[in-house]
Coordinates of C-alpha atoms and ligand atoms in Angstrom, one line a residue:
M1 CA 100.8 64.5 107.3
P2 CA 104.4 63.1 107.0
M3 CA 105.0 61.5 103.6
G4 CA 106.8 58.4 102.4
P5 CA 110.5 58.6 101.7
E6 CA 109.8 58.7 97.9
E7 CA 107.8 61.9 98.3
W8 CA 110.6 63.8 100.0
Y9 CA 110.7 66.3 97.3
K10 CA 107.3 67.6 98.1
D11 CA 108.7 69.3 101.2
A12 CA 112.1 70.0 99.8
V13 CA 114.0 73.2 99.8
I14 CA 116.5 73.2 97.0
Y15 CA 119.7 75.3 97.2
G16 CA 121.3 76.1 93.8
I17 CA 125.1 76.2 93.6
D18 CA 127.7 76.9 90.9
V19 CA 130.7 75.0 92.3
E20 CA 133.2 77.4 90.7
L21 CA 131.7 80.3 92.5
F22 CA 131.1 78.9 96.0
N23 CA 134.4 78.2 97.8
D24 CA 137.9 77.8 96.6
S25 CA 139.9 75.3 98.7
N26 CA 143.3 75.5 96.9
G27 CA 143.8 79.2 96.2
D28 CA 143.7 79.0 92.4
G29 CA 140.8 81.5 92.2
V30 CA 138.2 78.9 91.2
G31 CA 135.7 77.3 93.5
D32 CA 136.0 73.5 93.7
F33 CA 134.5 70.4 95.2
Q34 CA 136.8 70.3 98.2
G35 CA 135.7 73.9 98.9
L36 CA 132.1 72.9 98.6
I37 CA 132.7 70.0 101.0
Q38 CA 134.1 72.5 103.6
K39 CA 130.8 74.4 103.3
L40 CA 128.4 71.5 103.6
D41 CA 127.8 72.3 107.3
Y42 CA 126.7 75.7 106.2
I43 CA 124.2 74.2 103.8
N44 CA 123.1 71.8 106.5
R45 CA 122.5 74.5 109.0
L46 CA 120.4 76.3 106.3
N47 CA 118.5 73.0 106.4
A48 CA 118.3 72.7 102.6
S49 CA 117.0 69.2 101.6
A50 CA 118.9 69.1 98.4
V51 CA 121.5 71.0 96.4
W52 CA 121.3 71.5 92.7
L53 CA 124.7 71.8 91.1
L54 CA 125.2 73.7 87.8
P55 CA 127.2 71.7 85.2
F56 CA 130.6 70.8 86.5
Y57 CA 131.7 68.7 83.5
P58 CA 134.8 69.3 81.3
T59 CA 133.9 72.2 79.1
P60 CA 135.3 75.0 77.0
N61 CA 133.2 77.1 79.3
R62 CA 131.7 79.5 76.8
D63 CA 128.2 79.1 78.4
N64 CA 129.0 78.7 82.1
G65 CA 129.5 75.0 81.6
Y66 CA 126.3 74.4 79.6
D67 CA 128.6 73.5 76.7
V68 CA 129.6 70.0 77.8
M69 CA 132.6 68.3 76.3
D70 CA 132.6 65.1 78.3
Y71 CA 129.6 63.8 80.2
Y72 CA 131.6 61.4 82.4
G73 CA 134.1 63.7 84.1
V74 CA 134.6 66.7 86.4
D75 CA 136.2 69.9 85.0
P76 CA 139.8 69.7 86.2
R77 CA 139.5 73.3 87.5
L78 CA 136.9 72.0 90.0
G79 CA 138.5 68.8 91.2
T80 CA 138.4 65.2 90.3
L81 CA 135.8 62.5 90.0
G82 CA 137.1 61.3 93.4
D83 CA 136.4 64.7 94.9
F84 CA 132.8 64.5 93.5
V85 CA 132.3 61.1 95.1
E86 CA 133.6 62.4 98.4
F87 CA 131.2 65.3 98.1
V88 CA 128.2 63.0 97.5
D89 CA 129.2 60.9 100.5
E90 CA 129.6 63.9 102.8
A91 CA 126.3 65.4 101.6
D92 CA 124.7 62.0 102.2
A93 CA 126.1 61.8 105.7
R94 CA 124.2 65.1 106.4
G95 CA 121.0 63.9 104.7
I96 CA 121.4 66.4 101.8
K97 CA 120.5 65.0 98.4
V98 CA 122.5 65.9 95.3
L99 CA 120.8 66.9 92.1
I100 CA 122.9 67.6 89.0
D101 CA 122.3 69.3 85.7
L102 CA 121.6 66.9 82.8
V103 CA 122.5 69.0 79.7
V104 CA 121.6 66.8 76.7
N105 CA 119.6 69.0 74.5
H106 CA 123.0 69.9 73.0
T107 CA 126.7 69.3 73.5
S108 CA 129.7 71.6 73.1
D109 CA 131.0 71.7 69.5
Q110 CA 134.2 70.4 71.1
H111 CA 132.6 67.2 72.2
P112 CA 134.2 64.3 70.3
W113 CA 130.8 63.2 69.0
F114 CA 130.5 66.5 67.1
Q115 CA 134.1 66.6 66.0
N116 CA 133.6 63.1 64.5
A117 CA 130.3 64.0 63.0
R118 CA 131.6 67.0 61.2
T119 CA 134.7 65.5 59.9
D120 CA 133.4 62.1 58.8
P121 CA 130.1 61.8 56.9
D122 CA 130.1 58.1 57.5
S123 CA 130.7 58.3 61.2
R124 CA 128.1 56.8 63.4
Y125 CA 128.1 60.2 65.1
R126 CA 126.9 62.1 62.1
D127 CA 123.3 61.3 62.9
Y128 CA 123.8 62.4 66.5
Y129 CA 123.2 65.9 65.3
I130 CA 120.8 67.6 62.9
W131 CA 122.1 68.6 59.5
S132 CA 120.8 70.2 56.4
K133 CA 122.5 70.6 53.0
E134 CA 120.7 73.9 52.4
R135 CA 120.0 76.6 55.0
P136 CA 116.4 76.0 56.1
P137 CA 114.2 79.1 56.0
P138 CA 113.8 81.0 59.3
D139 CA 111.0 79.8 61.5
S140 CA 109.5 82.5 63.7
T141 CA 108.5 79.9 66.3
R142 CA 112.0 78.4 66.6
G143 CA 114.3 81.4 66.9
T144 CA 117.5 81.6 68.9
M145 CA 117.2 81.6 72.7
F146 CA 119.7 84.4 72.9
P147 CA 118.5 87.3 70.7
G148 CA 121.1 89.9 70.3
E149 CA 124.0 87.6 71.2
V150 CA 123.8 85.1 68.4
E151 CA 124.7 86.4 65.0
D152 CA 121.6 87.4 63.0
G153 CA 119.5 85.3 65.4
R154 CA 120.3 82.2 63.4
V155 CA 119.7 78.6 64.5
W156 CA 121.5 77.0 61.6
T157 CA 125.2 77.4 61.1
Y158 CA 127.3 76.3 58.2
D159 CA 130.1 74.0 59.0
P160 CA 132.6 74.0 56.1
E161 CA 134.2 70.7 57.2
A162 CA 130.8 68.9 57.1
G163 CA 129.6 70.9 54.1
A164 CA 126.3 71.3 55.8
Y165 CA 124.3 73.4 58.2
Y166 CA 123.7 72.2 61.8
Y167 CA 120.9 73.1 64.1
H168 CA 121.4 74.9 67.4
R169 CA 118.8 76.7 69.5
F170 CA 121.5 78.2 71.8
Y171 CA 124.9 79.5 70.8
S172 CA 126.4 78.2 67.6
F173 CA 129.0 76.3 69.7
Q174 CA 126.2 74.3 71.2
P175 CA 124.9 71.9 68.4
D176 CA 121.6 70.3 69.2
L177 CA 121.6 66.6 69.7
N178 CA 119.3 64.5 67.4
L179 CA 117.1 63.1 70.2
A180 CA 115.0 61.2 67.7
N181 CA 118.0 58.9 67.1
P182 CA 117.7 55.8 69.4
Q183 CA 121.5 55.7 69.7
V184 CA 121.6 59.2 71.2
R185 CA 118.9 58.2 73.7
E186 CA 121.0 55.2 74.7
E187 CA 124.0 57.5 75.3
I188 CA 121.9 59.7 77.5
Y189 CA 120.7 56.7 79.5
K190 CA 124.3 55.6 80.0
I191 CA 125.2 59.1 81.3
M192 CA 122.3 58.9 83.8
K193 CA 123.3 55.5 85.0
F194 CA 126.9 56.6 85.6
W195 CA 125.9 59.5 87.8
L196 CA 123.2 57.6 89.6
E197 CA 125.7 54.9 90.4
L198 CA 127.8 57.7 92.0
G199 CA 124.9 58.6 94.3
V200 CA 123.0 61.5 92.8
A201 CA 119.4 61.7 93.7
G202 CA 118.2 63.1 90.4
F203 CA 118.7 65.6 87.6
R204 CA 117.7 69.0 86.6
V205 CA 116.8 68.5 83.0
D206 CA 118.2 71.4 81.0
A207 CA 116.1 72.9 78.2
A208 CA 113.4 70.2 78.6
H209 CA 110.9 72.3 76.6
L210 CA 113.3 72.2 73.6
M211 CA 114.0 68.5 74.0
V212 CA 110.3 67.7 73.3
Q213 CA 110.2 69.7 70.1
P214 CA 110.8 68.0 66.8
K215 CA 114.0 69.5 65.4
H216 CA 114.6 68.2 61.9
P217 CA 114.0 70.7 59.0
G218 CA 110.5 70.8 57.7
C219 CA 109.1 68.9 60.7
D220 CA 105.5 69.1 61.7
P221 CA 105.6 71.5 64.6
S222 CA 102.7 69.8 66.3
E223 CA 104.7 66.5 66.7
D224 CA 105.9 66.1 70.2
H225 CA 108.6 64.1 71.8
H226 CA 107.6 63.7 75.4
D227 CA 108.7 60.1 74.9
V228 CA 112.3 61.4 75.3
L229 CA 111.5 62.6 78.8
K230 CA 109.6 59.5 79.6
G231 CA 112.7 57.5 78.7
L232 CA 114.7 59.5 81.2
K233 CA 112.2 58.7 83.9
R234 CA 112.3 54.9 83.2
Q235 CA 116.1 55.0 83.6
L236 CA 115.9 56.9 86.8
V237 CA 113.4 54.7 88.6
K238 CA 115.3 51.6 87.7
R239 CA 118.1 52.8 89.9
R240 CA 116.5 55.0 92.4
S241 CA 112.9 54.8 93.5
D242 CA 113.3 58.2 95.3
G243 CA 115.1 59.8 92.4
I244 CA 113.6 62.9 90.9
L245 CA 113.6 64.8 87.6
L246 CA 113.3 68.6 87.8
A247 CA 112.6 70.0 84.4
E248 CA 113.6 73.4 83.0
A249 CA 110.4 73.5 80.8
D250 CA 109.8 77.2 80.0
D251 CA 106.8 76.3 77.9
E252 CA 103.4 77.9 77.2
P253 CA 101.0 77.5 80.2
Q254 CA 98.7 75.2 78.3
E255 CA 101.6 72.8 77.6
L256 CA 103.0 72.6 81.2
Q257 CA 100.7 69.9 82.6
S258 CA 101.9 67.5 79.9
Y259 CA 105.3 67.3 81.5
F260 CA 104.1 66.1 84.8
G261 CA 103.4 62.5 85.7
D262 CA 104.6 59.3 87.4
D263 CA 106.1 58.4 84.0
E264 CA 107.7 61.8 83.3
M265 CA 108.8 64.8 85.4
D266 CA 108.4 65.1 89.2
L267 CA 109.0 68.8 89.4
L268 CA 108.8 71.7 86.9
L269 CA 110.7 75.0 87.4
N270 CA 107.8 77.5 87.6
F271 CA 108.8 80.2 85.1
Q272 CA 105.3 81.5 84.7
L273 CA 104.9 82.1 88.4
N274 CA 108.3 83.5 88.7
A275 CA 107.6 86.4 86.3
H276 CA 104.2 86.9 88.0
I277 CA 105.5 87.0 91.6
I278 CA 108.1 89.5 90.5
A279 CA 105.4 91.6 88.8
S280 CA 103.4 91.6 92.1
L281 CA 106.4 92.6 94.1
A282 CA 107.2 95.4 91.7
T283 CA 103.7 96.8 91.4
E284 CA 102.7 96.0 95.0
E285 CA 99.5 94.6 93.6
V286 CA 98.1 91.1 94.0
A287 CA 96.6 90.7 90.6
P288 CA 99.6 89.4 88.6
L289 CA 100.4 86.8 91.2
V290 CA 96.8 85.5 91.1
E291 CA 97.1 85.3 87.3
G292 CA 100.4 83.4 87.7
L293 CA 98.7 80.9 90.0
E294 CA 95.8 80.4 87.6
R295 CA 98.3 79.6 84.9
T296 CA 100.0 77.0 87.0
P297 CA 97.2 75.1 88.7
Y298 CA 97.8 72.4 91.4
T299 CA 98.1 68.9 90.0
P300 CA 98.4 65.8 92.1
S301 CA 100.8 64.3 89.5
G302 CA 103.6 66.8 89.9
T303 CA 105.0 69.6 92.0
W304 CA 106.1 73.1 91.0
A305 CA 109.6 74.3 91.9
N306 CA 109.1 78.0 92.6
F307 CA 111.9 80.6 92.6
L308 CA 112.5 84.3 92.7
R309 CA 115.8 84.3 90.9
N310 CA 117.8 81.7 89.1
F311 CA 121.3 81.8 87.4
D312 CA 119.9 83.3 84.2
E313 CA 118.1 86.5 83.3
L314 CA 114.8 87.1 85.1
N315 CA 112.6 86.3 82.1
L316 CA 109.5 88.6 81.9
R317 CA 108.3 87.2 78.5
S318 CA 105.1 85.7 80.0
L319 CA 103.8 89.0 81.3
A320 CA 101.3 91.2 79.4
S321 CA 103.3 94.0 77.7
E322 CA 102.0 96.8 79.9
I323 CA 102.9 95.0 83.1
R324 CA 106.2 93.9 81.7
E325 CA 107.1 97.6 80.9
E326 CA 106.1 98.6 84.5
V327 CA 108.3 95.9 86.0
F328 CA 111.2 97.0 83.7
D329 CA 110.7 100.6 84.9
L330 CA 110.6 99.7 88.5
F331 CA 113.2 96.9 88.8
A332 CA 115.5 97.6 85.8
P333 CA 115.3 101.3 85.2
E334 CA 118.7 101.4 83.4
G335 CA 119.2 99.9 80.0
N336 CA 122.3 98.0 81.3
M337 CA 120.1 96.1 83.7
R338 CA 118.1 94.5 80.9
I339 CA 118.9 91.7 78.5
Y340 CA 117.5 89.9 75.4
G341 CA 114.6 92.4 75.3
R342 CA 112.8 90.1 77.8
G343 CA 114.8 89.9 81.0
I344 CA 116.5 91.5 83.9
R345 CA 120.1 90.7 84.8
R346 CA 119.9 91.6 88.5
R347 CA 119.8 89.8 91.8
L348 CA 116.7 90.0 94.1
A349 CA 118.0 92.1 96.9
P350 CA 119.0 95.2 94.8
M351 CA 115.7 95.0 92.9
L352 CA 114.0 95.4 96.3
D353 CA 116.3 98.3 97.2
G354 CA 118.0 96.2 99.7
N355 CA 115.0 96.8 102.0
P356 CA 115.2 93.9 104.5
K357 CA 111.5 93.9 105.2
R358 CA 110.6 93.7 101.6
I359 CA 113.2 91.0 101.0
K360 CA 111.7 88.9 103.8
L361 CA 108.2 89.5 102.5
A362 CA 109.4 88.2 99.0
F363 CA 110.8 85.0 100.5
S364 CA 107.9 84.4 102.8
L365 CA 105.6 84.7 99.8
L366 CA 107.8 82.3 97.8
F367 CA 107.9 79.7 100.5
S368 CA 104.2 79.8 100.9
L369 CA 103.2 79.2 97.3
P370 CA 102.0 75.8 96.1
G371 CA 105.0 73.6 95.4
I372 CA 108.6 73.9 96.8
P373 CA 111.1 76.7 96.9
L374 CA 114.4 76.9 95.2
L375 CA 117.0 79.3 96.6
L376 CA 119.9 80.7 94.6
Y377 CA 123.2 80.6 96.6
G378 CA 123.9 84.1 98.0
D379 CA 120.2 85.2 98.0
E380 CA 120.0 84.0 101.6
I381 CA 122.3 86.9 102.6
G382 CA 120.9 89.3 100.0
M383 CA 123.9 89.5 97.6
G384 CA 123.9 92.0 94.8
E385 CA 125.0 92.0 91.2
D386 CA 127.9 93.4 89.2
L387 CA 126.5 95.1 86.1
S388 CA 130.0 95.7 84.7
L389 CA 130.2 92.0 83.9
P390 CA 128.7 91.0 80.5
G391 CA 125.4 89.4 79.9
R392 CA 124.1 86.9 82.5
R393 CA 127.4 86.9 84.3
S394 CA 126.3 90.0 86.3
I395 CA 124.6 87.8 88.9
R396 CA 127.2 85.0 88.9
T397 CA 129.7 86.4 91.3
P398 CA 131.5 84.5 94.1
M399 CA 129.8 83.7 97.4
Q400 CA 130.4 86.3 100.1
W401 CA 131.6 84.5 103.2
D402 CA 133.2 87.2 105.3
E403 CA 135.1 90.4 105.3
R404 CA 138.5 89.0 104.4
E405 CA 140.0 89.7 101.0
N406 CA 138.0 88.2 98.1
A407 CA 135.0 87.8 100.5
G408 CA 136.7 84.7 102.0
F409 CA 135.9 82.9 98.7
S410 CA 139.5 82.4 97.7
T411 CA 143.1 83.3 98.7
A412 CA 144.2 83.9 95.1
P413 CA 145.2 87.4 94.0
A414 CA 142.0 89.3 93.2
D415 CA 142.9 89.5 89.5
E416 CA 143.1 85.7 89.3
L417 CA 139.6 85.0 90.5
V418 CA 137.3 83.2 88.1
T419 CA 135.0 86.2 88.4
P420 CA 135.5 89.3 90.5
V421 CA 133.8 89.5 93.9
V422 CA 131.3 92.4 94.5
D423 CA 133.6 94.6 96.5
S424 CA 131.9 98.0 96.7
G425 CA 128.7 99.7 97.3
E426 CA 125.7 98.7 99.4
F427 CA 126.1 95.0 98.4
G428 CA 129.9 94.8 98.6
Y429 CA 131.2 91.9 100.7
D430 CA 132.4 94.2 103.5
R431 CA 128.6 94.8 104.1
V432 CA 126.9 91.7 102.9
N433 CA 128.5 88.5 104.1
V434 CA 127.7 85.3 106.0
A435 CA 130.0 85.9 109.0
A436 CA 128.4 89.3 109.7
Q437 CA 124.9 87.9 109.4
R438 CA 125.7 85.0 111.7
A439 CA 126.5 87.5 114.4
N440 CA 123.2 89.4 114.0
P441 CA 120.2 87.5 115.3
E442 CA 117.9 89.7 113.2
S443 CA 119.8 89.1 109.9
L444 CA 118.3 87.8 106.7
L445 CA 120.4 84.7 106.9
N446 CA 119.2 83.7 110.4
W447 CA 115.6 84.5 109.4
I448 CA 115.9 82.4 106.2
E449 CA 117.1 79.4 108.2
R450 CA 113.9 79.7 110.2
L451 CA 111.8 80.1 107.1
V452 CA 113.4 77.0 105.6
S453 CA 112.6 74.9 108.6
T454 CA 109.1 76.3 108.9
R455 CA 108.4 75.4 105.3
R456 CA 109.8 71.9 105.7
E457 CA 107.4 71.1 108.5
T458 CA 104.4 72.7 106.9
H459 CA 103.4 69.7 104.7
E460 CA 100.2 71.3 103.6
I461 CA 102.0 73.6 101.2
G462 CA 103.6 70.9 99.0
N463 CA 100.6 68.7 99.0
G464 CA 97.4 70.5 98.6
P465 CA 95.4 72.7 96.4
C466 CA 95.8 76.3 97.4
E467 CA 92.7 78.5 97.9
I468 CA 93.0 82.2 97.4
V469 CA 91.0 84.0 100.1
E470 CA 89.2 87.1 99.0
V471 CA 90.1 90.2 100.9
S472 CA 89.2 93.9 100.2
E473 CA 92.8 95.2 99.9
S474 CA 94.3 94.9 96.4
S475 CA 97.8 94.8 97.9
I476 CA 97.2 92.0 100.4
F477 CA 97.4 88.5 99.3
C478 CA 95.7 85.9 101.4
H479 CA 95.7 82.2 100.7
R480 CA 95.1 79.0 102.6
Y481 CA 95.7 75.2 102.4
S482 CA 93.1 73.1 104.2
G483 CA 94.3 69.9 105.9
E484 CA 92.3 67.4 107.9
E485 CA 93.4 68.7 111.3
R486 CA 94.3 72.2 110.6
S487 CA 94.5 74.7 107.9
I488 CA 97.4 77.1 107.2
L489 CA 96.4 80.7 106.3
F490 CA 98.8 83.3 105.0
A491 CA 98.6 87.1 104.6
H492 CA 101.2 89.0 102.7
N493 CA 101.2 92.8 102.4
L494 CA 102.9 93.7 99.2
A495 CA 102.8 97.4 99.9
G496 CA 105.1 99.7 101.8
R497 CA 102.2 101.0 104.0
A498 CA 100.5 99.4 106.9
S499 CA 97.2 97.8 106.2
S500 CA 94.5 95.7 107.7
V501 CA 92.2 93.0 106.3
T502 CA 89.2 91.0 107.5
V503 CA 89.5 87.3 106.8
F504 CA 86.5 85.0 107.1
L505 CA 87.6 81.6 108.4
E506 CA 86.4 78.4 106.9
N507 CA 82.9 77.0 107.4
G508 CA 82.7 76.1 111.0
G509 CA 85.0 78.9 112.3
A510 CA 88.0 78.1 114.4
D511 CA 88.9 77.2 118.0
S512 CA 92.3 78.6 117.8
V513 CA 94.4 80.7 115.5
Y514 CA 98.0 81.5 116.1
A515 CA 100.9 82.9 114.0
I516 CA 103.7 80.5 113.2
L517 CA 105.7 83.1 111.3
G518 CA 105.7 86.9 110.9
D519 CA 104.7 89.6 113.2
P520 CA 101.0 90.6 112.7
D521 CA 98.5 92.0 115.2
I522 CA 95.5 89.9 115.1
D523 CA 92.1 90.4 116.6
R524 CA 89.5 87.6 116.8
K525 CA 86.1 89.4 116.2
D526 CA 84.3 86.1 116.7
D527 CA 85.2 82.5 115.9
R528 CA 84.6 83.1 112.2
T529 CA 86.3 86.4 111.6
L530 CA 89.8 87.5 112.0
E531 CA 91.1 91.1 111.7
V532 CA 94.8 91.1 110.7
D533 CA 96.9 94.3 110.9
L534 CA 100.0 94.0 108.8
H535 CA 103.1 96.3 108.9
P536 CA 104.5 97.8 105.7
Y537 CA 105.6 94.7 103.7
G538 CA 104.4 92.6 106.7
F539 CA 103.3 89.0 106.5
A540 CA 102.0 86.2 108.6
W541 CA 101.6 82.5 108.5
F542 CA 98.7 81.2 110.7
E543 CA 97.8 77.8 111.9
V544 CA 94.0 77.5 112.2
H545 CA 92.4 74.7 114.2
Ligands
NOJ1 C1 119.5 76.9 80.5 C2 120.5 77.4 81.4 O1 119.9 77.8 82.6 C3 121.3 78.5 80.7 O2 122.2 79.1 81.5 C4 122.0 77.9 79.5 O3 122.6 78.9 78.8 C5 121.0 77.2 78.6 N1 120.1 76.3 79.3 C6 121.7 76.3 77.6 O4 122.1 75.1 78.2

């Protein structure tokens, strides 16, 4: 079932990278675009279809680059615009698409627009932001996104220069843009054109769920601004028919479908499923995962981008409180592992006790779920976190390439690195690194490469409704996609004990069943019944004809 070139994203595997943490080419302690170019063959061997780059624009860098000061440049610490173009060319030569972060819900307070807006009430930029002479009353549905980190949880901050309060859903140094202003929309379209001209294949739309909310004081909360997102899509397709928009829309389940569509978003980061997969991995029970799938049904007009971890906290907000507490107890038993009252600031591998079987199970499950998988740099080798770093920085440590000093990330003195490398314990770079895993045929890295390729050739997953197959074990998840010529059947044992299930094959039975991934023992009882024995944390992908 090969698809047209415009539907490439339905079988894509996206690899998420923070340029400053990936590879430092000039020894100044900060990863850069030339360093990233040197590692493109690594990404190519991983067989990722696309990379998603975190913001790399000039920035005061108080929110990991999500506080943009200039939308048309490259942060000088990371290189030049010329380096960026060279990177896109080199990626293109390897068939790797480049997606970049479009952060236009807000700017940095250092952006010239905001500086003009606050100092000159008559400036055309005044109305680029949202102001109020009086402090608007708190609104329980529109609180800060960073409880505990933003002073008194406020979303309005007084600017003495402007003599007014301005609105910000994130930190106070990230004033929200007034997206209802047509001039602001034109600015955004111009930014998109610029990067599309330089060859990017699309954008991750930061904070899309906040972009569609009305922002002015006293607004009607039921008003919606999906037209803002539709405008982005119109700009994109004018320049690139295979371009995509991947939205960070961490919205309520009943709202999610409204983001999809030919005239809106192609892909949605699946926050609902993320929390629910994690809950199933933690409790070793299938039920939360099933609930997550019910909340994020298949739709032909869009594709889910599923993930286990991203660059932020693992947000458990969407879980029922009892399950959330259980997940906290199992995966973040210490207070220091938690953040914002809703999240976990750990990487995947340590949450799974560094157990290779369990980590492989988690990735196999992720890659089999309806939609496409997104992989966070370093998770393919099972990197850990550094809880001594503040807030969400705990998981944003440099890539671990080899055993040399600074994990081969940089030749700068260790105290000059942008962030320290994880250099001790079970996940220290002497134990967890690319070079060591290359040398070991059984390593996570070598297995993930195989998983990526297997997913990319299994078109049924990105294209079809997924059917949950009833089995008698509450810790074994079986699901299937039915194509015209074959169906693909999966069995995942979430528990640390061996188990067996009986699976009834589809209507007419099957001529042949064989495993394409995993290591199960199977026994064909008859042409309609399959007995599958799974090892502890075992899994299998079957092709059924
Ligand atoms: C979402 C990003 O993932 C997060 O890191 C950032 O702080 C906010 N958007 C604000 O841009």
